[in-house]
Amino acid sequence: MAESSGIFDMIGPVMIGPSSSHTAGVVRIGRVTNKILGGVPEHADIIFYNSFARTYEGHGSNRAILAGLMDYRTDDKRIKNALDLTEEVGLTYKFRSIGSASTFHPNSVRVTARKGDKSVEVLGESRGGGVIRIKEVNGFDSNFTASLHTMIIEADDVKGSIAFFAEVLSQDECNIATMTVSRKGRNDLACLILETDSGIDDITLQYLKKRKWVHKVIYIPDIDK
Amino acid sequence: MGVLFNSFEEWKKECEGKGLPLFQAVLDFEVNQKGKKEEDIWAGLDEAYQVMKEAVQSGLKEEMNSYSGMINNGAKKVMNFPKTVLSPEFQKLVARALAAKEVNSCMGRVVAAPTAGASGILPGTMVTLQEIHDISDRKIYEALLIGAGVALILEKRASIAGAVGGCQAETGSAAAMASAGITYCLGGSNDQIFNAVAITIQCMLGLVCDPVAGLVEIPCVVRNASAAAIANSSAQIALADVSPVIPVDECVDAMGEVGQSMEARYKETAQGGLAATPTGRAISKRVLIQDIEVLEDEDGED
C-alpha cells in the first residue's frame, strides 16, 4: 500500500500548471533523460502516447518535456516559454502522437535524445500527482521513480555481478530500495538499475566504473534536487 | 497525533482531551509520521503562502491567455469592473480566486491545494480574509494546517481527485479546507470549524468533473470562484452556530458515496456534461491534436 499523504501533499506541491500529470510528471521524465545523457541534447524525438497523444499541446506537455530536457525543475517559471528557449541552447526537437499503444500506461512518453556521439532512449509514465515511473532505458526494462537515488549500470552478464554491486553499496552504508535486472541475452550485455535511500559516494562510483566488465555507470540523485 | 485520524470526531477528541488547538495535532502528525522538523513545516507553509499570493498578483497583472484561447484575462476584467454585485470585498474575492486559477491554466506557478484544478480557492479566500480582518501570517499558516488536516481526512474517506470523485472532490475539498480556515481565523470553536466543513460539503456535493476538451480551464476556473464564495457563505453560517444537522463525518461519507456512484463520463474523462455539449465537442476538435498515428500492431509499437 502507498505511504500515507502528508501536509505538503495537501498544501502542495508548488508546481507549474495546469496539471501535475501533464506538466510536473513530464518535466521529471525529460530531466531523467537529461541526466542519463549527461546534458542538454542537440536533438530529441518525442513520442506522446495514448491519452497524451491528443492532449499534450493543450496541456503544455510539449513545453514540459523540453523544459526537462533542458534540466529545469518542476516549479521553474521558464517552463511556459520552453519552446522558445530551446533555440538558445541549440536543442532541436520533433513531436509525434501515437494513439494505440494499448499495453502502455495512458500517459506515456518516449524520448530519444542525442548529443554528439551519445544517444539515449527513455520511456516514461506520468502516473498522477507528478509521480513518474521510467519503464525503459535504452531498450532495457526499468522500473524507477527517480525520487530516490538511482544508479544505472550497464555491464557484461557475468556471474556474481549483482552480489558484487550489493556488497559494495552495503560497505557504503547504502540501503537498496528497488532493483531491476535485465539483459540482452545470456553472457551478453546486462543492465542493472538500483534505487537507494541515501546518496552514493563519488569514490564508490569511480570504483565501480573501473571494473573491466562494467561499461557504464550513470548516477541520478533525487530528480527534484 | 501519532497517526493520522480517520475522522473529524477523532481529531476533535484528541485535541479536546489534551487541550490542544486543532492545528497542533496536524503539526504533530507531520513531525511524528513524516519525520519533519517543526521549523521546516512553518517554512514550507510560508513558502506555499508566498506562492499563493504571487499567483493572485500575477493573475491580476500579467497577460493570462491559455493555449486554447478559452481563458482570456477574466480575473482582470472582474477586478476592474466598475459595478460591484455585493461589495468591493466580494468582487476582490471572486477576482482573486479566478486570478490564481487562471495562472494555473496558463502554465504559471501555483500551489496544488489540494490539487492543481482547485489551486485558486485557498489563495482567493486567504488573501481576502487577511486583508479584511488584518490577520497575521502566522494565523494564516495555522489555518492552512487545519485545511491540510481536513484534506487528509477527505482523501482517506472520500477523495480529492476529480478522476475518482468528480469536481466535488477537488473544488469541494478546497472549499472545505478554506471554510475551516476562515472559521478558525475568525475565532470559531472547534465545533464551528467542523460545521463549516460539513456545510461546505453539503453545498458542493454532487458536482461533476466535466472539463471541456479535457483541459483544466472550463468550467474549472469559474468553479474556483464559486467554491471560494461557498467557503465564505459556509463560514458565515457556521460562525453563527447554525447546525449542519448531518455531522461532518457523515457528510464526508456521503461525498465518498456520491463520488463512487458517479459515472466515468463525469470523472475528468471529458465525455459528459459541459465537455459533451455541441460547443464543448467543437472546441475539443479544434484544440486537441487530431493527427494521431494508429499502429497496426495490437500492442502499440515495438
Tab-separated table of N, CA and C in Angstrom, chain B residues 96-177:
chain	number	residue	atom	x	y	z
B	96	ARG	N	-9.755	37.326	-7.240
B	96	ARG	CA	-8.508	36.682	-6.793
B	96	ARG	C	-8.539	35.173	-7.001
B	97	ALA	N	-9.687	34.558	-6.715
B	97	ALA	CA	-9.779	33.109	-6.937
B	97	ALA	C	-9.612	32.807	-8.422
B	98	LEU	N	-10.254	33.634	-9.263
B	98	LEU	CA	-10.104	33.461	-10.709
B	98	LEU	C	-8.645	33.657	-11.113
B	99	ALA	N	-8.025	34.683	-10.542
B	99	ALA	CA	-6.663	35.052	-10.939
B	99	ALA	C	-5.689	33.905	-10.707
B	100	ALA	N	-5.692	33.354	-9.494
B	100	ALA	CA	-4.730	32.291	-9.186
B	100	ALA	C	-4.994	31.065	-10.058
B	101	LYS	N	-6.277	30.779	-10.295
B	101	LYS	CA	-6.589	29.607	-11.126
B	101	LYS	C	-6.250	29.853	-12.594
B	102	GLU	N	-6.406	31.088	-13.060
B	102	GLU	CA	-6.009	31.389	-14.445
B	102	GLU	C	-4.501	31.195	-14.614
B	103	VAL	N	-3.739	31.560	-13.589
B	103	VAL	CA	-2.295	31.352	-13.630
B	103	VAL	C	-1.998	29.865	-13.831
B	104	ASN	N	-2.762	29.041	-13.139
B	104	ASN	CA	-2.595	27.591	-13.301
B	104	ASN	C	-2.906	27.157	-14.735
B	105	SER	N	-4.003	27.654	-15.288
B	105	SER	CA	-4.388	27.253	-16.653
B	105	SER	C	-3.387	27.749	-17.686
B	106	CYS	N	-2.674	28.832	-17.352
B	106	CYS	CA	-1.757	29.445	-18.315
B	106	CYS	C	-0.300	29.085	-18.015
B	107	MET	N	-0.088	27.971	-17.378
B	107	MET	CA	1.254	27.448	-17.118
B	107	MET	C	2.120	28.331	-16.224
B	108	GLY	N	1.467	28.983	-15.269
B	108	GLY	CA	2.230	29.721	-14.267
B	108	GLY	C	2.434	28.870	-13.033
B	109	ARG	N	3.078	29.458	-12.003
B	109	ARG	CA	3.395	28.685	-10.797
B	109	ARG	C	2.306	28.816	-9.740
B	110	VAL	N	1.853	27.693	-9.239
B	110	VAL	CA	0.783	27.663	-8.235
B	110	VAL	C	1.093	26.619	-7.167
B	111	VAL	N	0.260	26.646	-6.108
B	111	VAL	CA	0.298	25.572	-5.120
B	111	VAL	C	-0.920	24.684	-5.371
B	112	ALA	N	-0.710	23.415	-5.622
B	112	ALA	CA	-1.827	22.483	-5.737
B	112	ALA	C	-2.411	22.341	-4.333
B	113	ALA	N	-3.656	22.822	-4.119
B	113	ALA	CA	-4.210	22.818	-2.759
B	113	ALA	C	-5.702	22.533	-2.785
B	114	PRO	N	-6.152	21.281	-2.684
B	114	PRO	CA	-5.265	20.118	-2.631
B	114	PRO	C	-4.749	19.710	-4.002
B	115	THR	N	-5.394	20.184	-5.080
B	115	THR	CA	-4.966	19.785	-6.425
B	115	THR	C	-4.754	21.028	-7.283
B	116	ALA	N	-4.149	20.820	-8.439
B	116	ALA	CA	-3.906	21.936	-9.352
B	116	ALA	C	-5.225	22.521	-9.853
B	117	GLY	N	-6.216	21.671	-10.075
B	117	GLY	CA	-7.502	22.134	-10.579
B	117	GLY	C	-8.244	23.029	-9.602
B	118	ALA	N	-7.858	22.963	-8.333
B	118	ALA	CA	-8.516	23.763	-7.295
B	118	ALA	C	-7.555	24.798	-6.715
B	119	SER	N	-6.555	25.175	-7.500
B	119	SER	CA	-5.459	25.980	-6.942
B	119	SER	C	-5.793	27.461	-6.762
B	120	GLY	N	-7.030	27.888	-7.059
B	120	GLY	CA	-7.384	29.290	-6.868
B	120	GLY	C	-8.145	29.565	-5.576
B	121	ILE	N	-8.643	28.502	-4.937
B	121	ILE	CA	-9.599	28.681	-3.845
B	121	ILE	C	-8.939	29.156	-2.544
B	122	LEU	N	-7.897	28.482	-2.097
B	122	LEU	CA	-7.215	28.954	-0.884
B	122	LEU	C	-6.546	30.313	-1.092
B	123	PRO	N	-5.883	30.552	-2.235
B	123	PRO	CA	-5.329	31.901	-2.430
B	123	PRO	C	-6.403	32.987	-2.373
B	124	GLY	N	-7.509	32.771	-3.095
B	124	GLY	CA	-8.568	33.782	-3.131
B	124	GLY	C	-9.137	34.054	-1.756
B	125	THR	N	-9.451	32.996	-1.014
B	125	THR	CA	-10.101	33.180	0.284
B	125	THR	C	-9.129	33.707	1.340
B	126	MET	N	-7.914	33.142	1.390
B	126	MET	CA	-6.986	33.538	2.461
B	126	MET	C	-6.477	34.969	2.280
B	127	VAL	N	-6.150	35.342	1.053
B	127	VAL	CA	-5.652	36.704	0.810
B	127	VAL	C	-6.748	37.721	1.146
B	128	THR	N	-7.975	37.426	0.776
B	128	THR	CA	-9.077	38.357	1.033
B	128	THR	C	-9.392	38.431	2.533
B	129	LEU	N	-9.397	37.274	3.178
B	129	LEU	CA	-9.647	37.229	4.626
B	129	LEU	C	-8.597	38.047	5.384
B	130	GLN	N	-7.338	37.829	5.009
B	130	GLN	CA	-6.235	38.519	5.691
B	130	GLN	C	-6.364	40.035	5.524
B	131	GLU	N	-6.749	40.446	4.313
B	131	GLU	CA	-6.866	41.884	4.042
B	131	GLU	C	-8.021	42.513	4.830
B	132	ILE	N	-9.157	41.850	4.854
B	132	ILE	CA	-10.325	42.437	5.517
B	132	ILE	C	-10.146	42.473	7.039
B	133	HIS	N	-9.598	41.397	7.605
B	133	HIS	CA	-9.568	41.273	9.064
B	133	HIS	C	-8.189	41.491	9.672
B	134	ASP	N	-7.238	41.855	8.852
B	134	ASP	CA	-5.892	42.142	9.331
B	134	ASP	C	-5.339	40.964	10.158
B	135	ILE	N	-5.349	39.794	9.549
B	135	ILE	CA	-4.915	38.586	10.243
B	135	ILE	C	-3.425	38.366	10.022
B	136	SER	N	-2.733	37.908	11.069
B	136	SER	CA	-1.276	37.720	10.959
B	136	SER	C	-0.958	36.542	10.039
B	137	ASP	N	0.254	36.560	9.469
B	137	ASP	CA	0.683	35.452	8.622
B	137	ASP	C	0.654	34.143	9.405
B	138	ARG	N	1.118	34.218	10.661
B	138	ARG	CA	1.178	33.021	11.488
B	138	ARG	C	-0.205	32.351	11.606
B	139	LYS	N	-1.207	33.196	11.800
B	139	LYS	CA	-2.578	32.668	11.921
B	139	LYS	C	-3.032	32.021	10.602
B	140	ILE	N	-2.640	32.629	9.486
B	140	ILE	CA	-2.987	32.060	8.179
B	140	ILE	C	-2.328	30.684	8.025
B	141	TYR	N	-1.066	30.569	8.474
B	141	TYR	CA	-0.372	29.271	8.359
B	141	TYR	C	-1.079	28.219	9.220
B	142	GLU	N	-1.546	28.637	10.408
B	142	GLU	CA	-2.301	27.713	11.264
B	142	GLU	C	-3.582	27.269	10.555
B	143	ALA	N	-4.205	28.233	9.868
B	143	ALA	CA	-5.427	27.908	9.118
B	143	ALA	C	-5.107	26.916	7.993
B	144	LEU	N	-3.944	27.096	7.348
B	144	LEU	CA	-3.548	26.173	6.285
B	144	LEU	C	-3.311	24.769	6.850
B	145	LEU	N	-2.743	24.716	8.062
B	145	LEU	CA	-2.542	23.413	8.707
B	145	LEU	C	-3.881	22.723	8.957
B	146	ILE	N	-4.841	23.482	9.455
B	146	ILE	CA	-6.176	22.914	9.674
B	146	ILE	C	-6.760	22.453	8.339
B	147	GLY	N	-6.572	23.273	7.303
B	147	GLY	CA	-7.038	22.900	5.959
B	147	GLY	C	-6.394	21.599	5.498
B	148	ALA	N	-5.108	21.456	5.768
B	148	ALA	CA	-4.405	20.226	5.378
B	148	ALA	C	-4.985	19.031	6.119
B	149	GLY	N	-5.299	19.221	7.409
B	149	GLY	CA	-5.920	18.146	8.197
B	149	GLY	C	-7.260	17.749	7.612
B	150	VAL	N	-8.046	18.751	7.210
B	150	VAL	CA	-9.351	18.489	6.577
B	150	VAL	C	-9.146	17.653	5.313
B	151	ALA	N	-8.192	18.082	4.476
B	151	ALA	CA	-7.972	17.393	3.198
B	151	ALA	C	-7.461	15.969	3.410
B	152	LEU	N	-6.636	15.765	4.439
B	152	LEU	CA	-6.116	14.419	4.700
B	152	LEU	C	-7.249	13.448	5.042
B	153	ILE	N	-8.228	13.944	5.807
B	153	ILE	CA	-9.376	13.087	6.133
B	153	ILE	C	-10.255	12.858	4.891
B	154	LEU	N	-10.456	13.923	4.127
B	154	LEU	CA	-11.257	13.780	2.901
B	154	LEU	C	-10.599	12.786	1.946
B	155	GLU	N	-9.274	12.857	1.833
B	155	GLU	CA	-8.569	11.948	0.936
B	155	GLU	C	-8.768	10.504	1.395
B	156	LYS	N	-8.737	10.325	2.708
B	156	LYS	CA	-8.834	8.993	3.262
B	156	LYS	C	-10.245	8.403	3.141
B	157	ARG	N	-11.240	9.237	3.422
B	157	ARG	CA	-12.613	8.703	3.477
B	157	ARG	C	-13.423	8.920	2.206
B	158	ALA	N	-13.030	9.906	1.409
B	158	ALA	CA	-13.745	10.151	0.146
B	158	ALA	C	-12.678	10.196	-0.942
B	159	SER	N	-12.408	11.367	-1.498
B	159	SER	CA	-11.331	11.503	-2.475
B	159	SER	C	-11.063	12.987	-2.675
B	160	ILE	N	-9.857	13.302	-3.137
B	160	ILE	CA	-9.580	14.688	-3.518
B	160	ILE	C	-9.246	14.771	-5.007
B	161	ALA	N	-9.467	13.687	-5.752
B	161	ALA	CA	-9.122	13.661	-7.180
B	161	ALA	C	-10.374	13.650	-8.045
B	162	GLY	N	-10.419	14.547	-9.032
B	162	GLY	CA	-11.562	14.627	-9.941
B	162	GLY	C	-11.806	13.327	-10.674
B	163	ALA	N	-10.723	12.620	-10.998
B	163	ALA	CA	-10.844	11.369	-11.741
B	163	ALA	C	-11.462	10.265	-10.876
B	164	VAL	N	-11.456	10.461	-9.578
B	164	VAL	CA	-12.012	9.447	-8.662
B	164	VAL	C	-13.383	9.880	-8.134
B	165	GLY	N	-13.502	11.161	-7.768
B	165	GLY	CA	-14.730	11.607	-7.105
B	165	GLY	C	-15.447	12.769	-7.752
B	166	GLY	N	-15.035	13.165	-8.956
B	166	GLY	CA	-15.669	14.304	-9.605
B	166	GLY	C	-15.153	15.626	-9.058
B	167	CYS	N	-15.760	16.727	-9.522
B	167	CYS	CA	-15.300	18.064	-9.126
B	167	CYS	C	-15.516	18.317	-7.639
B	168	GLN	N	-16.561	17.721	-7.059
B	168	GLN	CA	-16.791	17.879	-5.620
B	168	GLN	C	-15.543	17.484	-4.837
B	169	ALA	N	-14.790	16.513	-5.363
B	169	ALA	CA	-13.601	16.039	-4.668
B	169	ALA	C	-12.449	17.048	-4.759
B	170	GLU	N	-12.433	17.835	-5.831
B	170	GLU	CA	-11.348	18.815	-5.997
B	170	GLU	C	-11.744	20.191	-5.449
B	171	THR	N	-12.671	20.872	-6.133
B	171	THR	CA	-13.052	22.209	-5.650
B	171	THR	C	-13.834	22.095	-4.335
B	172	GLY	N	-14.566	20.988	-4.169
B	172	GLY	CA	-15.300	20.776	-2.914
B	172	GLY	C	-14.342	20.651	-1.742
B	173	SER	N	-13.301	19.865	-1.920
B	173	SER	CA	-12.313	19.705	-0.844
B	173	SER	C	-11.605	21.020	-0.544
B	174	ALA	N	-11.235	21.740	-1.591
B	174	ALA	CA	-10.540	23.016	-1.386
B	174	ALA	C	-11.443	23.996	-0.642
B	175	ALA	N	-12.735	24.028	-1.012
B	175	ALA	CA	-13.669	24.930	-0.340
B	175	ALA	C	-13.822	24.538	1.131
B	176	ALA	N	-13.839	23.230	1.396
B	176	ALA	CA	-13.955	22.763	2.789
B	176	ALA	C	-12.721	23.180	3.595
B	177	MET	N	-11.542	23.049	2.979
B	177	MET	CA	-10.308	23.479	3.642
B	177	MET	C	-10.371	24.978	3.957
